[in-house]
XYZ file of C-alpha atoms in Angstrom:
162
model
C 12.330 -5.653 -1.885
C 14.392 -8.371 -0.381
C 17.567 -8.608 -2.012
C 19.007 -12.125 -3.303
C 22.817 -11.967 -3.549
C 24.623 -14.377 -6.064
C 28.673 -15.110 -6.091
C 29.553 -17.129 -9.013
C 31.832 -17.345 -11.565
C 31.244 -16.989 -15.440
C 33.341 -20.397 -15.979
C 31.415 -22.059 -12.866
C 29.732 -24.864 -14.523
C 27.263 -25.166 -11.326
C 26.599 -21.597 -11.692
C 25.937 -22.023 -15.519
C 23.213 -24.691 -13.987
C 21.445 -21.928 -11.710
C 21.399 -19.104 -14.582
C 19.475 -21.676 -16.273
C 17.153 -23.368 -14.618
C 16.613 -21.261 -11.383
C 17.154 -17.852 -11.888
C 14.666 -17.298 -14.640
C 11.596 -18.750 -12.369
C 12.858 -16.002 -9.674
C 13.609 -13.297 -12.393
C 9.412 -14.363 -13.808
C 7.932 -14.444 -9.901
C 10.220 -12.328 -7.900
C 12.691 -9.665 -10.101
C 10.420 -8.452 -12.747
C 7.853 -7.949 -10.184
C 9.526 -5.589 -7.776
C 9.986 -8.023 -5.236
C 13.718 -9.022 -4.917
C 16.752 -7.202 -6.030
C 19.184 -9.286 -7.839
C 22.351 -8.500 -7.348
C 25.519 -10.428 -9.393
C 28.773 -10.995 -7.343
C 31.629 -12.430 -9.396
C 34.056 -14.823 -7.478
C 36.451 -15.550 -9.878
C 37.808 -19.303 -10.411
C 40.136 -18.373 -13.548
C 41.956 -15.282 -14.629
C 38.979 -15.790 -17.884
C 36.279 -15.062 -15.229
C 38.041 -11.692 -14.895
C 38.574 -10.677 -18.027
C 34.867 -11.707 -18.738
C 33.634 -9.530 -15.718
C 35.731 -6.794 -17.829
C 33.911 -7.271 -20.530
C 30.309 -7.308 -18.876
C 31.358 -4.146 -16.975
C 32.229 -2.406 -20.300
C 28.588 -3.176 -21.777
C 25.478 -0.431 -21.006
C 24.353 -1.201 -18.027
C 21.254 -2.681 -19.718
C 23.318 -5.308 -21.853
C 25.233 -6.612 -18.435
C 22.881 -9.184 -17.409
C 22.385 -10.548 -21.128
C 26.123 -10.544 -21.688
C 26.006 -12.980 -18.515
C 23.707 -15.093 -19.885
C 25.263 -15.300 -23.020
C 28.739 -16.084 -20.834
C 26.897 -18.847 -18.842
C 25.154 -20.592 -21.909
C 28.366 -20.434 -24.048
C 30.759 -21.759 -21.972
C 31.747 -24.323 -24.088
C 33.110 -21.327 -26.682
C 35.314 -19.999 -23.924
C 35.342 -21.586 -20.639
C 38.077 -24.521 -21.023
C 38.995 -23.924 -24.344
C 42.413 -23.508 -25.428
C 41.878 -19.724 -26.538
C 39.610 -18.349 -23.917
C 40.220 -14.711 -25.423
C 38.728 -15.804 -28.426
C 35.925 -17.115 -27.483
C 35.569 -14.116 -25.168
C 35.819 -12.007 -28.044
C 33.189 -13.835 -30.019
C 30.718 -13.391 -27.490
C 31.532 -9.505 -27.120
C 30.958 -9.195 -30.724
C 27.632 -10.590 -30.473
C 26.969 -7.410 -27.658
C 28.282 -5.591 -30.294
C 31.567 -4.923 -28.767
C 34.655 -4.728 -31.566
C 37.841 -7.104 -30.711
C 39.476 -3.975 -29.402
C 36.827 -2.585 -27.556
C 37.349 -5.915 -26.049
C 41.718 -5.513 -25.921
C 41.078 -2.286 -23.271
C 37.951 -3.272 -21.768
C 40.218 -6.414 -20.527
C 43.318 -3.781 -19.879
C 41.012 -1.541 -17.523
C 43.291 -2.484 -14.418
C 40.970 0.111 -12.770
C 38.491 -2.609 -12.121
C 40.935 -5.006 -10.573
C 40.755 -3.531 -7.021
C 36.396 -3.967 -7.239
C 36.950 -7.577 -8.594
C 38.947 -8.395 -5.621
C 37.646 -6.411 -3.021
C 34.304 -8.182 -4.063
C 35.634 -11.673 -3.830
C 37.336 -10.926 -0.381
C 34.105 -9.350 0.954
C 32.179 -12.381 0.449
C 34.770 -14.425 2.146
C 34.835 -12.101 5.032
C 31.232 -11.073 5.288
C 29.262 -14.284 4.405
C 31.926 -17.050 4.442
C 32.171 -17.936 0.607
C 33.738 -21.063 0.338
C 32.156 -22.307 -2.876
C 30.098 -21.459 -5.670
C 27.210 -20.455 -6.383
C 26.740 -18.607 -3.369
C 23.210 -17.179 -2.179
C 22.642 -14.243 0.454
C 19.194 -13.631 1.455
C 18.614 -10.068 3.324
C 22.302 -10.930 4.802
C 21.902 -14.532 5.567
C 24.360 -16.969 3.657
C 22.344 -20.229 2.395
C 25.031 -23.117 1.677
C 26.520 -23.105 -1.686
C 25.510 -24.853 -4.272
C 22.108 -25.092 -6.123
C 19.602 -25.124 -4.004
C 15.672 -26.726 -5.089
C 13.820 -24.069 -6.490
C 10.655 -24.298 -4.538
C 13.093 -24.328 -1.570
C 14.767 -21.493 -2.647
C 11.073 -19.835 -3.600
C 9.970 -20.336 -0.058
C 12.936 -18.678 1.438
C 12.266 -15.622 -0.680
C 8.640 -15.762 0.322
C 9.342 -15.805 4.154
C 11.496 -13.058 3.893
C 8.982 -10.967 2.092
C 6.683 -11.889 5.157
C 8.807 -10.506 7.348
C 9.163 -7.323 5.609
């Protein structure tokens, strides 16, 4: 398949935008279908975005994406709120994650080093400046939302070549 690379951050209001009104068109056409391979990047904006990433990492591997979804549609429970571990925590419950499931999934230093050497290797490797950030087969679009159909088309020209 061709593979689609997103950076973004779980606060990223922008990236909020894409989850919702782009992503599911490719996940209906593209994902589901065995034609592009998805693959979620974080590049943190807040130390929230980390501790969320924490979280999602904590999950089955089968609950990740949801738990993403449920970050990007809830912001306004976390993201910019004066207790962002709260609302954190509220959303982890709904995965069915207990408040102190939550305390050492957010502890787990051990996933510092991948959160970083993540953010600094789409910096390096594909120039990330801003967010959201798409990587088609290795080539960088500009950030920011691009038009669906646009977006569609690139995906579709790079199956062509395949």
């Amino acid at each position: 398949p061709v593979t689609l690379i997103e950076y973004a951050a779980h606060s990223c209001e922008v990236c909020a935008r894409f989850n919702a009104d782009i992503l599911p068109g490719l996940k209906k056409d593209y994902i589901d279908k065995g034609k592009l391979l998805y693959v979620f990047r974080l590049w943190p904006l807040k130390p929230s975005d980390g501790a969320a990433e924490k979280i999602a990492r904590c999950l089955p591997p089968s609950a990740y994406f949801p738990f993403l979804d449920l970050l990007f549609r809830n912001q306004n429970i976390w993201n910019g709120s004066r207790d962002p571990y709260a609302g954190l925590v509220r959303l982890a419950r709904r995965m069915g994650l207990t408040a102190a499931r939550v305390d050492h999934c957010i502890g787990d230093t051990t996933q510092d080093a991948d959160i970083n050497r993540i953010d600094a290797q789409g910096e390096a490797k594909y120039q990330v400046a801003g967010i959201p950030a798409l990587v088609i087969n290795g080539a960088a679009l500009p950030s920011g939302i691009p038009d669906g159909n646009k977006l569609k088309a690139l995906v579709d020209a790079a199956l062509a070549r395949k």
